[in-house]
PDB file of C-alpha atoms and ligand atoms in Angstrom:
ATOM      1  CA  UNK Z  11       0.000   0.000   0.000  1.00 38.00           C
ATOM      2  CA  UNK Z  12       1.490   3.345  -1.026  1.00 38.00           C
ATOM      3  CA  UNK Z  13       1.920   5.823   1.779  1.00 40.00           C
ATOM      4  CA  UNK Z  14       0.099   8.592  -0.034  1.00 39.00           C
ATOM      5  CA  UNK Z  15      -2.922   6.374  -0.492  1.00 39.00           C
ATOM      6  CA  UNK Z  16      -2.774   5.006   2.973  1.00 48.00           C
ATOM      7  CA  UNK Z  17      -5.944   4.193   4.803  1.00 49.00           C
ATOM      8  CA  UNK Z  18      -6.218   6.156   7.969  1.00 51.00           C
ATOM      9  CA  UNK Z  19      -7.201   5.006  11.386  1.00 50.00           C
ATOM     10  CA  UNK Z  20     -10.717   6.134  11.925  1.00 50.00           C
ATOM     11  CA  UNK Z  21     -10.976   9.769  12.824  1.00 49.00           C
ATOM     12  CA  UNK Z  22     -13.858  10.989  14.902  1.00 48.00           C
ATOM     13  CA  UNK Z  23     -16.528   8.365  15.538  1.00 45.00           C
ATOM     14  CA  UNK Z  24     -19.521   8.229  13.211  1.00 45.00           C
ATOM     15  CA  UNK Z  25     -22.155  10.863  13.984  1.00 45.00           C
ATOM     16  CA  UNK Z  26     -24.586   8.308  15.387  1.00 46.00           C
ATOM     17  CA  UNK Z  27     -24.325   6.833  17.907  1.00 53.00           C
ATOM     18  CA  UNK Z  28     -22.564   9.688  19.654  1.00 63.00           C
ATOM     19  CA  UNK Z  29     -19.564   9.145  21.927  1.00 69.00           C
ATOM     20  CA  UNK Z  30     -20.405   8.843  25.575  1.00 77.00           C
ATOM     21  CA  UNK Z  31     -20.396  12.088  27.501  1.00 81.00           C
ATOM     22  CA  UNK Z  32     -20.591  10.840  31.076  1.00 86.00           C
ATOM     23  CA  UNK Z  33     -17.279   9.489  32.318  1.00 89.00           C
ATOM     24  CA  UNK Z  34     -17.488   5.900  33.564  1.00 94.00           C
ATOM     25  CA  UNK Z  35     -16.520   5.109  37.157  1.00 95.00           C
ATOM     26  CA  UNK Z  36     -13.423   3.202  36.107  1.00 98.00           C
ATOM     27  CA  UNK Z  37     -12.391   0.620  38.729  1.00 97.00           C
ATOM     28  CA  UNK Z  38      -9.640   1.586  41.168  1.00 97.00           C
ATOM     29  CA  UNK Z  39      -6.098   0.462  40.366  1.00 98.00           C
ATOM     30  CA  UNK Z  40      -6.060  -2.311  42.928  1.00 96.00           C
ATOM     31  CA  UNK Z  41      -3.559  -3.576  43.990  1.00 96.00           C
ATOM     32  CA  UNK Z  42      -1.694  -0.264  43.735  1.00 96.00           C
ATOM     33  CA  UNK Z  43       0.312   0.026  40.538  1.00 98.00           C
ATOM     34  CA  UNK Z  44       2.842  -0.748  39.352  1.00 97.00           C
ATOM     35  CA  UNK Z  45       2.920  -4.351  40.592  1.00 95.00           C
ATOM     36  CA  UNK Z  46       6.396  -4.966  39.190  1.00 96.00           C
ATOM     37  CA  UNK Z  47       9.330  -2.733  38.282  1.00 95.00           C
ATOM     38  CA  UNK Z  48       8.145  -1.698  34.849  1.00 97.00           C
ATOM     39  CA  UNK Z  49      10.629  -2.059  32.043  1.00 97.00           C
ATOM     40  CA  UNK Z  50      10.399  -0.782  28.506  1.00 97.00           C
ATOM     41  CA  UNK Z  51      11.210  -3.604  26.128  1.00 97.00           C
ATOM     42  CA  UNK Z  52      11.852  -2.808  22.494  1.00 97.00           C
ATOM     43  CA  UNK Z  53      10.118  -5.071  19.943  1.00 98.00           C
ATOM     44  CA  UNK Z  54      10.880  -3.069  16.809  1.00 97.00           C
ATOM     45  CA  UNK Z  55      13.702  -0.597  17.157  1.00 96.00           C
ATOM     46  CA  UNK Z  56      12.433   2.952  17.726  1.00 96.00           C
ATOM     47  CA  UNK Z  57       8.916   1.941  16.639  1.00 98.00           C
ATOM     48  CA  UNK Z  58       7.323  -0.555  19.042  1.00 98.00           C
ATOM     49  CA  UNK Z  59       7.897  -1.077  22.755  1.00 98.00           C
ATOM     50  CA  UNK Z  60       6.005  -3.087  25.376  1.00 98.00           C
ATOM     51  CA  UNK Z  61       5.679  -2.923  29.142  1.00 98.00           C
ATOM     52  CA  UNK Z  62       4.662  -6.339  30.447  1.00 98.00           C
ATOM     53  CA  UNK Z  63       2.452  -6.793  33.532  1.00 98.00           C
ATOM     54  CA  UNK Z  64       1.445  -3.143  33.442  1.00 98.00           C
ATOM     55  CA  UNK Z  65      -1.902  -4.324  34.849  1.00 98.00           C
ATOM     56  CA  UNK Z  66      -1.898  -7.525  36.936  1.00 98.00           C
ATOM     57  CA  UNK Z  67      -4.223 -10.288  35.684  1.00 98.00           C
ATOM     58  CA  UNK Z  68      -6.720  -9.668  38.480  1.00 98.00           C
ATOM     59  CA  UNK Z  69      -7.063  -6.013  37.500  1.00 98.00           C
ATOM     60  CA  UNK Z  70      -7.513  -6.984  33.832  1.00 98.00           C
ATOM     61  CA  UNK Z  71     -10.389  -9.231  34.912  1.00 98.00           C
ATOM     62  CA  UNK Z  72     -11.933  -6.446  37.019  1.00 98.00           C
ATOM     63  CA  UNK Z  73     -11.700  -4.093  34.060  1.00 98.00           C
ATOM     64  CA  UNK Z  74     -13.214  -6.537  31.571  1.00 98.00           C
ATOM     65  CA  UNK Z  75     -16.198  -7.207  33.811  1.00 98.00           C
ATOM     66  CA  UNK Z  76     -16.636  -3.477  34.290  1.00 98.00           C
ATOM     67  CA  UNK Z  77     -16.228  -2.624  30.594  1.00 98.00           C
ATOM     68  CA  UNK Z  78     -18.817  -5.229  29.605  1.00 96.00           C
ATOM     69  CA  UNK Z  79     -21.524  -3.028  31.064  1.00 95.00           C
ATOM     70  CA  UNK Z  80     -20.534   0.065  29.069  1.00 96.00           C
ATOM     71  CA  UNK Z  81     -22.713   0.966  26.084  1.00 93.00           C
ATOM     72  CA  UNK Z  82     -20.428  -0.486  23.396  1.00 94.00           C
ATOM     73  CA  UNK Z  83     -21.417   0.124  19.810  1.00 91.00           C
ATOM     74  CA  UNK Z  84     -20.515  -2.089  16.867  1.00 89.00           C
ATOM     75  CA  UNK Z  85     -18.601  -0.164  14.250  1.00 82.00           C
ATOM     76  CA  UNK Z  86     -20.074  -0.187  10.786  1.00 70.00           C
ATOM     77  CA  UNK Z  87     -18.512  -2.776   8.485  1.00 62.00           C
ATOM     78  CA  UNK Z  88     -18.474  -0.286   5.610  1.00 63.00           C
ATOM     79  CA  UNK Z  89     -16.077   2.539   6.371  1.00 63.00           C
ATOM     80  CA  UNK Z  90     -15.950   5.910   4.644  1.00 66.00           C
ATOM     81  CA  UNK Z  91     -13.542   6.032   1.729  1.00 68.00           C
ATOM     82  CA  UNK Z  92      -9.976   6.242   3.075  1.00 67.00           C
ATOM     83  CA  UNK Z  93     -10.825   4.878   6.505  1.00 68.00           C
ATOM     84  CA  UNK Z  94      -9.644   1.465   7.667  1.00 64.00           C
ATOM     85  CA  UNK Z  95     -12.136  -1.370   7.905  1.00 70.00           C
ATOM     86  CA  UNK Z  96     -12.594  -1.834  11.583  1.00 73.00           C
ATOM     87  CA  UNK Z  97     -15.066  -4.350  12.832  1.00 88.00           C
ATOM     88  CA  UNK Z  98     -15.315  -4.344  16.575  1.00 92.00           C
ATOM     89  CA  UNK Z  99     -17.431  -3.085  19.423  1.00 95.00           C
ATOM     90  CA  UNK Z 100     -16.259   0.105  20.894  1.00 95.00           C
ATOM     91  CA  UNK Z 101     -16.780   2.755  23.532  1.00 96.00           C
ATOM     92  CA  UNK Z 102     -15.232   6.176  23.368  1.00 96.00           C
ATOM     93  CA  UNK Z 103     -15.066   8.956  25.911  1.00 96.00           C
ATOM     94  CA  UNK Z 104     -13.139  12.165  26.443  1.00 96.00           C
ATOM     95  CA  UNK Z 105     -11.960  11.585  29.981  1.00 96.00           C
ATOM     96  CA  UNK Z 106      -8.979  13.695  31.004  1.00 95.00           C
ATOM     97  CA  UNK Z 107      -9.166  12.420  34.574  1.00 95.00           C
ATOM     98  CA  UNK Z 108      -8.821   8.757  33.577  1.00 97.00           C
ATOM     99  CA  UNK Z 109      -6.086   9.582  31.045  1.00 97.00           C
ATOM    100  CA  UNK Z 110      -4.217  11.308  33.847  1.00 96.00           C
ATOM    101  CA  UNK Z 111      -4.726   8.365  36.211  1.00 97.00           C
ATOM    102  CA  UNK Z 112      -3.340   5.963  33.616  1.00 98.00           C
ATOM    103  CA  UNK Z 113      -0.374   8.260  33.197  1.00 97.00           C
ATOM    104  CA  UNK Z 114       0.485   9.247  36.744  1.00 96.00           C
ATOM    105  CA  UNK Z 115      -0.964   6.525  38.994  1.00 98.00           C
ATOM    106  CA  UNK Z 116       0.475   3.462  37.263  1.00 98.00           C
ATOM    107  CA  UNK Z 117       4.234   4.028  37.123  1.00 98.00           C
ATOM    108  CA  UNK Z 118       4.034   4.835  33.405  1.00 98.00           C
ATOM    109  CA  UNK Z 119       5.025   8.461  33.828  1.00 97.00           C
ATOM    110  CA  UNK Z 120       8.131   7.588  35.867  1.00 97.00           C
ATOM    111  CA  UNK Z 121       9.346   4.794  33.609  1.00 97.00           C
ATOM    112  CA  UNK Z 122       8.976   6.843  30.431  1.00 97.00           C
ATOM    113  CA  UNK Z 123      10.301  10.122  31.782  1.00 96.00           C
ATOM    114  CA  UNK Z 124      13.185   8.623  33.755  1.00 92.00           C
ATOM    115  CA  UNK Z 125      14.403   6.426  30.930  1.00 86.00           C
ATOM    116  CA  UNK Z 126      16.909   8.911  29.568  1.00 85.00           C
ATOM    117  CA  UNK Z 127      17.982   6.500  26.839  1.00 91.00           C
ATOM    118  CA  UNK Z 128      14.346   6.501  25.646  1.00 94.00           C
ATOM    119  CA  UNK Z 129      13.926  10.268  25.445  1.00 94.00           C
ATOM    120  CA  UNK Z 130      14.711  10.429  21.725  1.00 95.00           C
ATOM    121  CA  UNK Z 131      11.840   8.106  20.874  1.00 97.00           C
ATOM    122  CA  UNK Z 132       8.811  10.148  21.788  1.00 97.00           C
ATOM    123  CA  UNK Z 133       9.046  13.045  19.351  1.00 96.00           C
ATOM    124  CA  UNK Z 134       9.181  15.765  21.984  1.00 96.00           C
ATOM    125  CA  UNK Z 135       8.563  16.390  25.639  1.00 95.00           C
ATOM    126  CA  UNK Z 136       5.908  13.965  26.889  1.00 96.00           C
ATOM    127  CA  UNK Z 137       3.085  15.688  28.726  1.00 95.00           C
ATOM    128  CA  UNK Z 138       0.647  12.829  29.307  1.00 96.00           C
ATOM    129  CA  UNK Z 139      -1.976  10.707  27.567  1.00 98.00           C
ATOM    130  CA  UNK Z 140      -4.711  11.626  25.129  1.00 98.00           C
ATOM    131  CA  UNK Z 141      -7.988  12.237  27.007  1.00 97.00           C
ATOM    132  CA  UNK Z 142      -9.714  10.446  24.103  1.00 97.00           C
ATOM    133  CA  UNK Z 143     -10.048   6.972  25.634  1.00 98.00           C
ATOM    134  CA  UNK Z 144     -11.266   4.130  23.451  1.00 97.00           C
ATOM    135  CA  UNK Z 145     -12.316   0.666  24.564  1.00 97.00           C
ATOM    136  CA  UNK Z 146     -12.437  -2.118  21.984  1.00 97.00           C
ATOM    137  CA  UNK Z 147     -14.020  -5.529  22.230  1.00 97.00           C
ATOM    138  CA  UNK Z 148     -13.386  -7.985  19.415  1.00 97.00           C
ATOM    139  CA  UNK Z 149     -15.518 -11.112  19.275  1.00 95.00           C
ATOM    140  CA  UNK Z 150     -14.911 -14.054  16.941  1.00 93.00           C
ATOM    141  CA  UNK Z 151     -14.904 -12.811  13.360  1.00 91.00           C
ATOM    142  CA  UNK Z 152     -13.978  -9.236  14.341  1.00 92.00           C
ATOM    143  CA  UNK Z 153     -10.723  -7.515  13.411  1.00 94.00           C
ATOM    144  CA  UNK Z 154      -9.121  -4.163  12.596  1.00 94.00           C
ATOM    145  CA  UNK Z 155      -7.903  -4.128   9.012  1.00 92.00           C
ATOM    146  CA  UNK Z 156      -4.439  -2.845   8.058  1.00 94.00           C
ATOM    147  CA  UNK Z 157      -4.044   0.903   8.470  1.00 95.00           C
ATOM    148  CA  UNK Z 158      -1.821   3.697   9.760  1.00 97.00           C
ATOM    149  CA  UNK Z 159      -2.583   5.777  12.849  1.00 97.00           C
ATOM    150  CA  UNK Z 160      -2.552   9.536  12.518  1.00 96.00           C
ATOM    151  CA  UNK Z 161      -0.990  12.054  14.843  1.00 98.00           C
ATOM    152  CA  UNK Z 162      -3.570  14.494  16.206  1.00 97.00           C
ATOM    153  CA  UNK Z 163      -3.467  17.836  17.909  1.00 98.00           C
ATOM    154  CA  UNK Z 164      -5.073  17.718  21.319  1.00 97.00           C
ATOM    155  CA  UNK Z 165      -5.249  19.802  24.441  1.00 95.00           C
ATOM    156  CA  UNK Z 166      -4.030  18.451  27.768  1.00 93.00           C
ATOM    157  CA  UNK Z 167      -4.499  19.751  31.281  1.00 85.00           C
ATOM    158  CA  UNK Z 168      -1.166  20.497  32.922  1.00 78.00           C
ATOM    159  CA  UNK Z 169      -0.318  20.045  36.611  1.00 75.00           C
ATOM    160  CA  UNK Z 170      -1.247  23.694  37.169  1.00 81.00           C
ATOM    161  CA  UNK Z 171      -4.712  23.052  35.716  1.00 81.00           C
ATOM    162  CA  UNK Z 172      -4.195  24.979  32.484  1.00 86.00           C
ATOM    163  CA  UNK Z 173      -4.990  23.556  29.057  1.00 90.00           C
ATOM    164  CA  UNK Z 174      -1.839  23.128  27.070  1.00 92.00           C
ATOM    165  CA  UNK Z 175      -1.489  22.345  23.352  1.00 97.00           C
ATOM    166  CA  UNK Z 176      -0.170  18.847  22.679  1.00 97.00           C
ATOM    167  CA  UNK Z 177       0.240  16.398  19.829  1.00 98.00           C
ATOM    168  CA  UNK Z 178      -0.117  12.609  19.829  1.00 98.00           C
ATOM    169  CA  UNK Z 179       3.024  10.752  18.732  1.00 98.00           C
ATOM    170  CA  UNK Z 180       2.632   7.124  19.824  1.00 98.00           C
ATOM    171  CA  UNK Z 181      -0.427   4.842  20.018  1.00 98.00           C
ATOM    172  CA  UNK Z 182      -0.978   3.156  23.384  1.00 98.00           C
ATOM    173  CA  UNK Z 183      -2.751  -0.210  23.547  1.00 98.00           C
ATOM    174  CA  UNK Z 184      -3.418  -1.951  26.853  1.00 98.00           C
ATOM    175  CA  UNK Z 185      -4.412  -5.572  26.346  1.00 98.00           C
ATOM    176  CA  UNK Z 186      -6.815  -6.942  28.927  1.00 98.00           C
ATOM    177  CA  UNK Z 187      -7.236 -10.474  27.568  1.00 98.00           C
ATOM    178  CA  UNK Z 188      -5.038 -13.134  25.973  1.00 98.00           C
ATOM    179  CA  UNK Z 189      -4.990 -16.861  25.215  1.00 98.00           C
ATOM    180  CA  UNK Z 190      -4.772 -17.379  28.991  1.00 96.00           C
ATOM    181  CA  UNK Z 191      -8.315 -15.989  29.164  1.00 96.00           C
ATOM    182  CA  UNK Z 192      -9.530 -17.929  26.138  1.00 97.00           C
ATOM    183  CA  UNK Z 193      -8.873 -15.278  23.498  1.00 98.00           C
ATOM    184  CA  UNK Z 194      -7.585 -16.853  20.297  1.00 98.00           C
ATOM    185  CA  UNK Z 195      -6.097 -14.726  17.512  1.00 98.00           C
ATOM    186  CA  UNK Z 196      -6.322 -10.936  17.697  1.00 98.00           C
ATOM    187  CA  UNK Z 197      -2.560 -10.337  17.526  1.00 98.00           C
ATOM    188  CA  UNK Z 198      -1.486  -6.810  16.616  1.00 98.00           C
ATOM    189  CA  UNK Z 199       0.608  -7.226  13.478  1.00 98.00           C
ATOM    190  CA  UNK Z 200       3.092  -4.720  12.068  1.00 98.00           C
ATOM    191  CA  UNK Z 201       4.399  -4.583   8.500  1.00 98.00           C
ATOM    192  CA  UNK Z 202       7.629  -2.546   8.529  1.00 97.00           C
ATOM    193  CA  UNK Z 203       7.801  -2.235   4.742  1.00 96.00           C
ATOM    194  CA  UNK Z 204       4.191  -1.259   4.069  1.00 95.00           C
ATOM    195  CA  UNK Z 205       3.507  -4.620   2.475  1.00 95.00           C
ATOM    196  CA  UNK Z 206       0.892  -6.807   4.069  1.00 96.00           C
ATOM    197  CA  UNK Z 207       2.642 -10.097   3.421  1.00 96.00           C
ATOM    198  CA  UNK Z 208       2.944 -13.031   5.850  1.00 96.00           C
ATOM    199  CA  UNK Z 209       6.731 -13.016   5.377  1.00 97.00           C
ATOM    200  CA  UNK Z 210       7.098  -9.465   6.641  1.00 97.00           C
ATOM    201  CA  UNK Z 211       4.567  -9.673   9.449  1.00 98.00           C
ATOM    202  CA  UNK Z 212       5.727  -8.921  12.972  1.00 98.00           C
ATOM    203  CA  UNK Z 213       2.933 -10.320  15.117  1.00 98.00           C
ATOM    204  CA  UNK Z 214       2.636  -9.287  18.746  1.00 98.00           C
ATOM    205  CA  UNK Z 215       0.775 -11.938  20.705  1.00 98.00           C
ATOM    206  CA  UNK Z 216      -1.783 -10.802  23.218  1.00 98.00           C
ATOM    207  CA  UNK Z 217      -0.682 -10.834  26.823  1.00 98.00           C
ATOM    208  CA  UNK Z 218      -3.129  -9.802  29.522  1.00 98.00           C
ATOM    209  CA  UNK Z 219      -1.973  -6.604  31.210  1.00 98.00           C
ATOM    210  CA  UNK Z 220       0.700  -5.811  28.636  1.00 98.00           C
ATOM    211  CA  UNK Z 221       0.921  -2.231  27.407  1.00 98.00           C
ATOM    212  CA  UNK Z 222       2.164  -1.645  23.880  1.00 98.00           C
ATOM    213  CA  UNK Z 223       3.307   1.664  22.442  1.00 98.00           C
ATOM    214  CA  UNK Z 224       3.937   2.189  18.740  1.00 98.00           C
ATOM    215  CA  UNK Z 225       5.042   5.234  16.893  1.00 98.00           C
ATOM    216  CA  UNK Z 226       2.358   6.828  14.771  1.00 98.00           C
ATOM    217  CA  UNK Z 227       1.878   9.752  12.437  1.00 96.00           C
ATOM    218  CA  UNK Z 228       4.379  10.202   9.637  1.00 93.00           C
ATOM    219  CA  UNK Z 229       6.530   7.188  10.662  1.00 91.00           C
ATOM    220  CA  UNK Z 230       3.658   4.874  11.535  1.00 98.00           C
ATOM    221  CA  UNK Z 231       4.091   1.286  10.417  1.00 98.00           C
ATOM    222  CA  UNK Z 232       1.252  -0.383   8.565  1.00 98.00           C
ATOM    223  CA  UNK Z 233      -0.513  -2.527  11.177  1.00 98.00           C
ATOM    224  CA  UNK Z 234      -3.667  -4.472  11.890  1.00 97.00           C
ATOM    225  CA  UNK Z 235      -5.555  -6.218  14.652  1.00 97.00           C
ATOM    226  CA  UNK Z 236      -5.830  -9.805  13.426  1.00 97.00           C
ATOM    227  CA  UNK Z 237      -9.182 -11.510  13.443  1.00 95.00           C
ATOM    228  CA  UNK Z 238     -10.239 -13.006  16.742  1.00 96.00           C
ATOM    229  CA  UNK Z 239     -11.283 -16.623  16.294  1.00 96.00           C
ATOM    230  CA  UNK Z 240     -12.236 -17.538  19.845  1.00 97.00           C
ATOM    231  CA  UNK Z 241     -13.106 -15.805  23.082  1.00 98.00           C
ATOM    232  CA  UNK Z 242     -12.906 -12.007  23.334  1.00 98.00           C
ATOM    233  CA  UNK Z 243     -10.106  -9.497  22.890  1.00 98.00           C
ATOM    234  CA  UNK Z 244     -10.423  -6.407  25.070  1.00 98.00           C
ATOM    235  CA  UNK Z 245      -8.173  -3.392  24.631  1.00 98.00           C
ATOM    236  CA  UNK Z 246      -7.974   0.108  26.040  1.00 98.00           C
ATOM    237  CA  UNK Z 247      -6.540   2.596  23.544  1.00 98.00           C
ATOM    238  CA  UNK Z 248      -5.170   6.079  24.016  1.00 98.00           C
ATOM    239  CA  UNK Z 249      -2.043   7.903  22.801  1.00 98.00           C
ATOM    240  CA  UNK Z 250       1.121   9.397  24.165  1.00 98.00           C
ATOM    241  CA  UNK Z 251       1.158  13.183  23.856  1.00 98.00           C
ATOM    242  CA  UNK Z 252       4.044  15.620  23.565  1.00 97.00           C
ATOM    243  CA  UNK Z 253       4.160  19.373  23.939  1.00 96.00           C
ATOM    244  CA  UNK Z 254       3.199  21.296  20.831  1.00 94.00           C
TER     245      UNK Z 254
HETATM  246  O1  AKG O 323      -6.568  -3.863  18.366  1.00 50.46           O
HETATM  247  C1  AKG O 323      -5.440  -3.841  17.850  1.00 50.46           C
HETATM  248  O2  AKG O 323      -4.646  -4.773  17.991  1.00 50.46           O
HETATM  249  C2  AKG O 323      -5.032  -2.672  17.000  1.00 50.46           C
HETATM  250  C3  AKG O 323      -5.793  -1.407  17.272  1.00 50.46           C
HETATM  251  C4  AKG O 323      -5.367  -0.281  16.379  1.00 50.46           C
HETATM  252  O3  AKG O 323      -4.615  -0.449  15.464  1.00 50.46           O
HETATM  253  C5  AKG O 323      -5.839   1.098  16.636  1.00 50.46           C
HETATM  254  O4  AKG O 323      -6.523   1.335  17.640  1.00 50.46           O
HETATM  255  O5  AKG O 323      -5.515   1.978  15.825  1.00 50.46           O
HETATM  256 FE1  FE2 O 324      -3.932   1.467  14.674  1.00 50.46          FE
END
């Protein structure tokens, strides 16, 4: 797929149904996070990193049972021209408070900001996570077709309470289920050379509680969420934001 004809990750959600406006009462991070010394492991140099056991299994289970009760909507199978085919059930909310909790009450902030050898990766000075929180559920037969994720301009509340201009630079995916919970398939697959061929596929297997970050925007690798063939894949998606 040529870069100039690339299919984009979906932009704003379709006009109906509308994104939720009332923030969910997300479960507490219990036990307190992080549960292990988080480490940033590189899977594809300068493009994909993972932090394993970001959520413990028990917290993943708490989240999945909580998320089940949210008003998820099935995305249309027929996307607008230029948008990726994405077939899953999803919930979306602008929730700056939860984005901030994920950033500053989990150990993520410390591990990313203190890792001096990582500083060059993020595309600027990290200021937090995108308040646009997305929850995906994939059931058997559902998938996210190959696409690129865009960088977006957003506004983030700083520690002093002011809104500050920011830009998303990396996609954040937090996997809540895996084969250990009966989820078969659903790997996130990257194609470093923009060719969706089995030979060039770098497949990241699901691991409950693992957080994955991948570079997006101009340098985004073509990627997809493989079809789920058994059980359910649950993911929380947001983005890493830098100062603009
Ligand atoms: O669910 C996945 O594995 C991929 C999700 C994705 O690519 C996205 O949210 O843009
Ligand atoms: Fe994506």
